[in-house]
Amino acid sequence: MVYITIKYGERKRILFNSNCKTICLLNSIKEKCGYSTNEDIDLCDELGNVKYLRETANKERYASELLGERETYILLHAEVVDTDVHYKPLLNDPDAITDALLERLAHKEEDSQPPSRKRAGSRDLRHLSRVEANKLKSLTLAVGSVEASRSRSGRRESLKVTTKGESRRNSLTGKH
């Protein structure tokens, strides 16, 4: 089963099946978490990366294409002011809502923008599985520079991580 965990309210957690259209997931979240149907919501990961589920282009896509399997997300209120969208966590948990998360939501840094808004030259991770791509994205946030490759057979991947001038090669194996 493809599921995600959503944190909201007073340290509450709830599971949702993400193998559905994004619009259906958003409506189900509103219903189960007690928010009105006209409330504008979205999700972010625990680092503050907004998932932009509410964007028109994503509403007809399957949520499982946009969200990692068995990942945890924080429910957000999205408020449109002029052309800007301001996000506010709908979770009251000082352990989860850190200053770094709030800062990321406030500044909407490049990694937090939807793919249509990213600068040209961002890495294309379509050749990797969704889970692998999510791991690389998280690692990129923490490290800074990540390159991934796969052999022609598709069985062996190479992950090159660069930090402060150092290079390391890690080999990952997986069945594909």
mmCIF file of C-alpha atoms in Angstrom:
data_model
loop_
_atom_site.group_PDB
_atom_site.id
_atom_site.type_symbol
_atom_site.label_atom_id
_atom_site.label_comp_id
_atom_site.label_asym_id
_atom_site.label_seq_id
_atom_site.Cartn_x
_atom_site.Cartn_y
_atom_site.Cartn_z
ATOM 1 C CA MET A 1 0.000 0.000 0.000
ATOM 2 C CA VAL A 2 1.247 3.459 -0.917
ATOM 3 C CA TYR A 3 0.731 5.693 2.081
ATOM 4 C CA ILE A 4 1.976 8.911 3.634
ATOM 5 C CA THR A 5 1.793 10.305 7.159
ATOM 6 C CA ILE A 6 0.538 13.823 7.709
ATOM 7 C CA LYS A 7 1.229 15.807 10.872
ATOM 8 C CA TYR A 8 -1.343 18.444 11.825
ATOM 9 C CA GLY A 9 -3.144 20.084 14.758
ATOM 10 C CA GLU A 10 -1.915 19.405 18.288
ATOM 11 C CA ARG A 11 0.797 16.838 17.461
ATOM 12 C CA LYS A 12 -1.670 14.649 15.563
ATOM 13 C CA ARG A 13 -0.681 12.188 12.839
ATOM 14 C CA ILE A 14 -2.876 10.538 10.251
ATOM 15 C CA LEU A 15 -2.205 8.099 7.395
ATOM 16 C CA PHE A 16 -3.449 8.662 3.845
ATOM 17 C CA ASN A 17 -3.322 6.525 0.733
ATOM 18 C CA SER A 18 -1.428 8.617 -1.840
ATOM 19 C CA ASN A 19 -2.329 6.342 -4.756
ATOM 20 C CA CYS A 20 -5.059 8.716 -5.960
ATOM 21 C CA LYS A 21 -5.389 11.981 -7.816
ATOM 22 C CA THR A 22 -3.930 14.918 -5.911
ATOM 23 C CA ILE A 23 -7.264 16.772 -5.809
ATOM 24 C CA CYS A 24 -8.883 13.745 -4.139
ATOM 25 C CA LEU A 25 -6.063 13.517 -1.588
ATOM 26 C CA LEU A 26 -6.357 17.216 -0.734
ATOM 27 C CA ASN A 27 -10.133 16.938 -0.303
ATOM 28 C CA SER A 28 -9.731 13.848 1.868
ATOM 29 C CA ILE A 29 -7.123 15.606 4.029
ATOM 30 C CA LYS A 30 -9.469 18.553 4.553
ATOM 31 C CA GLU A 31 -12.328 16.245 5.533
ATOM 32 C CA LYS A 32 -10.352 13.948 7.857
ATOM 33 C CA CYS A 33 -8.369 16.759 9.513
ATOM 34 C CA GLY A 34 -11.420 18.970 10.073
ATOM 35 C CA TYR A 35 -10.766 21.844 7.667
ATOM 36 C CA SER A 36 -13.378 23.479 5.432
ATOM 37 C CA THR A 37 -13.612 22.485 1.781
ATOM 38 C CA ASN A 38 -12.681 26.004 0.662
ATOM 39 C CA GLU A 39 -9.536 26.095 2.847
ATOM 40 C CA ASP A 40 -6.438 26.279 0.641
ATOM 41 C CA ILE A 41 -3.946 23.650 1.869
ATOM 42 C CA ASP A 42 -0.702 22.057 0.773
ATOM 43 C CA LEU A 43 2.013 19.856 2.248
ATOM 44 C CA CYS A 44 5.708 20.234 2.958
ATOM 45 C CA ASP A 45 8.285 17.696 4.009
ATOM 46 C CA GLU A 46 9.931 17.929 7.412
ATOM 47 C CA LEU A 47 12.642 20.204 5.978
ATOM 48 C CA GLY A 48 10.084 22.745 4.755
ATOM 49 C CA ASN A 49 10.076 21.870 1.043
ATOM 50 C CA VAL A 50 6.598 22.705 -0.237
ATOM 51 C CA LYS A 51 5.104 19.999 -2.466
ATOM 52 C CA TYR A 52 2.827 22.344 -4.461
ATOM 53 C CA LEU A 53 -0.051 19.885 -4.635
ATOM 54 C CA ARG A 54 -2.531 22.743 -4.886
ATOM 55 C CA GLU A 55 -1.087 24.001 -8.186
ATOM 56 C CA THR A 56 -3.451 23.497 -11.114
ATOM 57 C CA ALA A 57 -0.910 21.427 -13.074
ATOM 58 C CA ASN A 58 -0.588 18.940 -10.208
ATOM 59 C CA LYS A 59 -4.250 18.505 -9.236
ATOM 60 C CA GLU A 60 -4.944 15.863 -11.896
ATOM 61 C CA ARG A 61 -1.686 13.983 -11.334
ATOM 62 C CA TYR A 62 -1.478 11.065 -8.949
ATOM 63 C CA ALA A 63 -0.244 12.176 -5.534
ATOM 64 C CA SER A 64 2.083 9.155 -5.440
ATOM 65 C CA GLU A 65 3.997 10.756 -8.353
ATOM 66 C CA LEU A 66 4.666 13.876 -6.267
ATOM 67 C CA LEU A 67 5.090 12.409 -2.780
ATOM 68 C CA GLY A 68 7.485 9.804 -1.466
ATOM 69 C CA GLU A 69 6.067 6.501 -0.277
ATOM 70 C CA ARG A 70 5.862 6.200 3.525
ATOM 71 C CA GLU A 71 7.148 9.755 3.972
ATOM 72 C CA THR A 72 5.952 12.204 6.617
ATOM 73 C CA TYR A 73 4.564 15.610 5.637
ATOM 74 C CA ILE A 74 3.335 18.677 7.488
ATOM 75 C CA LEU A 75 -0.050 20.165 6.634
ATOM 76 C CA LEU A 76 0.124 23.790 5.495
ATOM 77 C CA HIS A 77 -2.375 26.595 5.065
ATOM 78 C CA ALA A 78 -1.739 28.400 1.773
ATOM 79 C CA GLU A 79 -2.737 32.062 1.641
ATOM 80 C CA VAL A 80 -2.581 33.876 -1.682
ATOM 81 C CA VAL A 81 -1.609 37.537 -1.349
ATOM 82 C CA ASP A 82 -1.447 39.310 -4.731
ATOM 83 C CA THR A 83 0.688 36.879 -6.753
ATOM 84 C CA ASP A 84 2.574 35.442 -3.764
ATOM 85 C CA VAL A 85 1.578 32.406 -1.744
ATOM 86 C CA HIS A 86 2.342 32.423 1.986
ATOM 87 C CA TYR A 87 2.482 29.094 3.814
ATOM 88 C CA LYS A 88 1.697 28.568 7.479
ATOM 89 C CA PRO A 89 2.051 25.167 9.187
ATOM 90 C CA LEU A 90 -1.213 23.736 10.537
ATOM 91 C CA LEU A 91 0.735 21.817 13.178
ATOM 92 C CA ASN A 92 1.343 22.858 16.757
ATOM 93 C CA ASP A 93 4.507 20.956 17.632
ATOM 94 C CA PRO A 94 7.654 22.905 18.572
ATOM 95 C CA ASP A 95 9.770 19.807 17.924
ATOM 96 C CA ALA A 96 8.617 19.608 14.286
ATOM 97 C CA ILE A 97 8.125 23.311 13.516
ATOM 98 C CA THR A 98 11.687 24.531 13.735
ATOM 99 C CA ASP A 99 13.072 27.951 12.887
ATOM 100 C CA ALA A 100 14.782 26.401 9.854
ATOM 101 C CA LEU A 101 11.468 25.023 8.567
ATOM 102 C CA LEU A 102 9.731 28.391 9.050
ATOM 103 C CA GLU A 103 12.634 30.168 7.357
ATOM 104 C CA ARG A 104 12.425 27.821 4.370
ATOM 105 C CA LEU A 105 8.679 28.347 4.053
ATOM 106 C CA ALA A 106 9.132 32.111 4.278
ATOM 107 C CA HIS A 107 11.841 32.346 1.635
ATOM 108 C CA LYS A 108 10.731 29.600 -0.746
ATOM 109 C CA GLU A 109 14.301 28.835 -1.786
ATOM 110 C CA GLU A 110 15.068 27.287 -5.181
ATOM 111 C CA ASP A 111 14.839 23.673 -3.979
ATOM 112 C CA SER A 112 11.410 24.390 -2.552
ATOM 113 C CA GLN A 113 9.956 25.662 -5.840
ATOM 114 C CA PRO A 114 7.855 23.515 -8.149
ATOM 115 C CA PRO A 115 9.683 22.024 -11.153
ATOM 116 C CA SER A 116 8.118 24.566 -13.535
ATOM 117 C CA ARG A 117 9.776 27.392 -11.583
ATOM 118 C CA LYS A 118 13.252 25.925 -11.088
ATOM 119 C CA ARG A 119 16.187 27.540 -12.841
ATOM 120 C CA ALA A 120 17.442 25.969 -16.025
ATOM 121 C CA GLY A 121 20.283 23.584 -15.329
ATOM 122 C CA SER A 122 18.683 21.774 -12.410
ATOM 123 C CA ARG A 123 19.446 18.059 -12.430
ATOM 124 C CA ASP A 124 16.981 15.786 -14.212
ATOM 125 C CA LEU A 125 16.307 12.738 -12.034
ATOM 126 C CA ARG A 126 13.766 11.003 -14.300
ATOM 127 C CA HIS A 127 16.141 8.102 -14.954
ATOM 128 C CA LEU A 128 16.001 7.184 -11.252
ATOM 129 C CA SER A 129 13.093 5.645 -9.408
ATOM 130 C CA ARG A 130 10.853 7.982 -7.391
ATOM 131 C CA VAL A 131 12.294 6.737 -4.081
ATOM 132 C CA GLU A 132 15.883 7.140 -5.312
ATOM 133 C CA ALA A 133 15.146 10.632 -6.622
ATOM 134 C CA ASN A 134 13.592 11.663 -3.286
ATOM 135 C CA LYS A 135 16.647 10.363 -1.409
ATOM 136 C CA LEU A 136 18.938 12.311 -3.737
ATOM 137 C CA LYS A 137 16.900 15.489 -3.338
ATOM 138 C CA SER A 138 17.054 15.188 0.457
ATOM 139 C CA LEU A 139 20.766 14.478 0.310
ATOM 140 C CA THR A 140 21.325 17.465 -1.974
ATOM 141 C CA LEU A 141 19.674 19.720 0.597
ATOM 142 C CA ALA A 142 21.918 18.402 3.351
ATOM 143 C CA VAL A 143 25.173 18.137 1.392
ATOM 144 C CA GLY A 144 25.173 20.532 -1.519
ATOM 145 C CA SER A 145 26.318 18.560 -4.559
ATOM 146 C CA VAL A 146 25.088 15.151 -5.643
ATOM 147 C CA GLU A 147 25.520 13.360 -8.960
ATOM 148 C CA ALA A 148 23.854 10.066 -9.800
ATOM 149 C CA SER A 149 24.332 7.613 -12.623
ATOM 150 C CA ARG A 150 23.125 4.183 -13.631
ATOM 151 C CA SER A 151 24.794 1.564 -15.801
ATOM 152 C CA ARG A 152 23.144 0.557 -19.055
ATOM 153 C CA SER A 153 21.833 -2.623 -17.450
ATOM 154 C CA GLY A 154 20.091 -0.442 -14.867
ATOM 155 C CA ARG A 155 21.315 -2.600 -11.997
ATOM 156 C CA ARG A 156 24.114 -0.530 -10.558
ATOM 157 C CA GLU A 157 24.005 3.062 -9.509
ATOM 158 C CA SER A 158 26.834 5.343 -8.592
ATOM 159 C CA LEU A 159 26.333 8.225 -6.235
ATOM 160 C CA LYS A 160 29.006 10.919 -6.073
ATOM 161 C CA VAL A 161 28.694 13.265 -3.104
ATOM 162 C CA THR A 162 30.837 16.393 -2.968
ATOM 163 C CA THR A 163 31.231 18.476 0.197
ATOM 164 C CA LYS A 164 33.637 21.378 0.674
ATOM 165 C CA GLY A 165 36.012 20.186 -2.033
ATOM 166 C CA GLU A 166 36.009 16.548 -0.936
ATOM 167 C CA SER A 167 34.699 13.780 -3.161
ATOM 168 C CA ARG A 168 33.404 10.423 -2.093
ATOM 169 C CA ARG A 169 31.990 7.594 -4.163
ATOM 170 C CA ASN A 170 29.287 5.445 -2.730
ATOM 171 C CA SER A 171 27.874 2.540 -4.640
ATOM 172 C CA LEU A 172 24.279 1.636 -4.268
ATOM 173 C CA THR A 173 22.847 -1.563 -5.625
ATOM 174 C CA GLY A 174 19.234 -2.235 -6.292
ATOM 175 C CA LYS A 175 16.991 -4.484 -8.339
ATOM 176 C CA HIS A 176 15.422 -2.650 -11.253
#
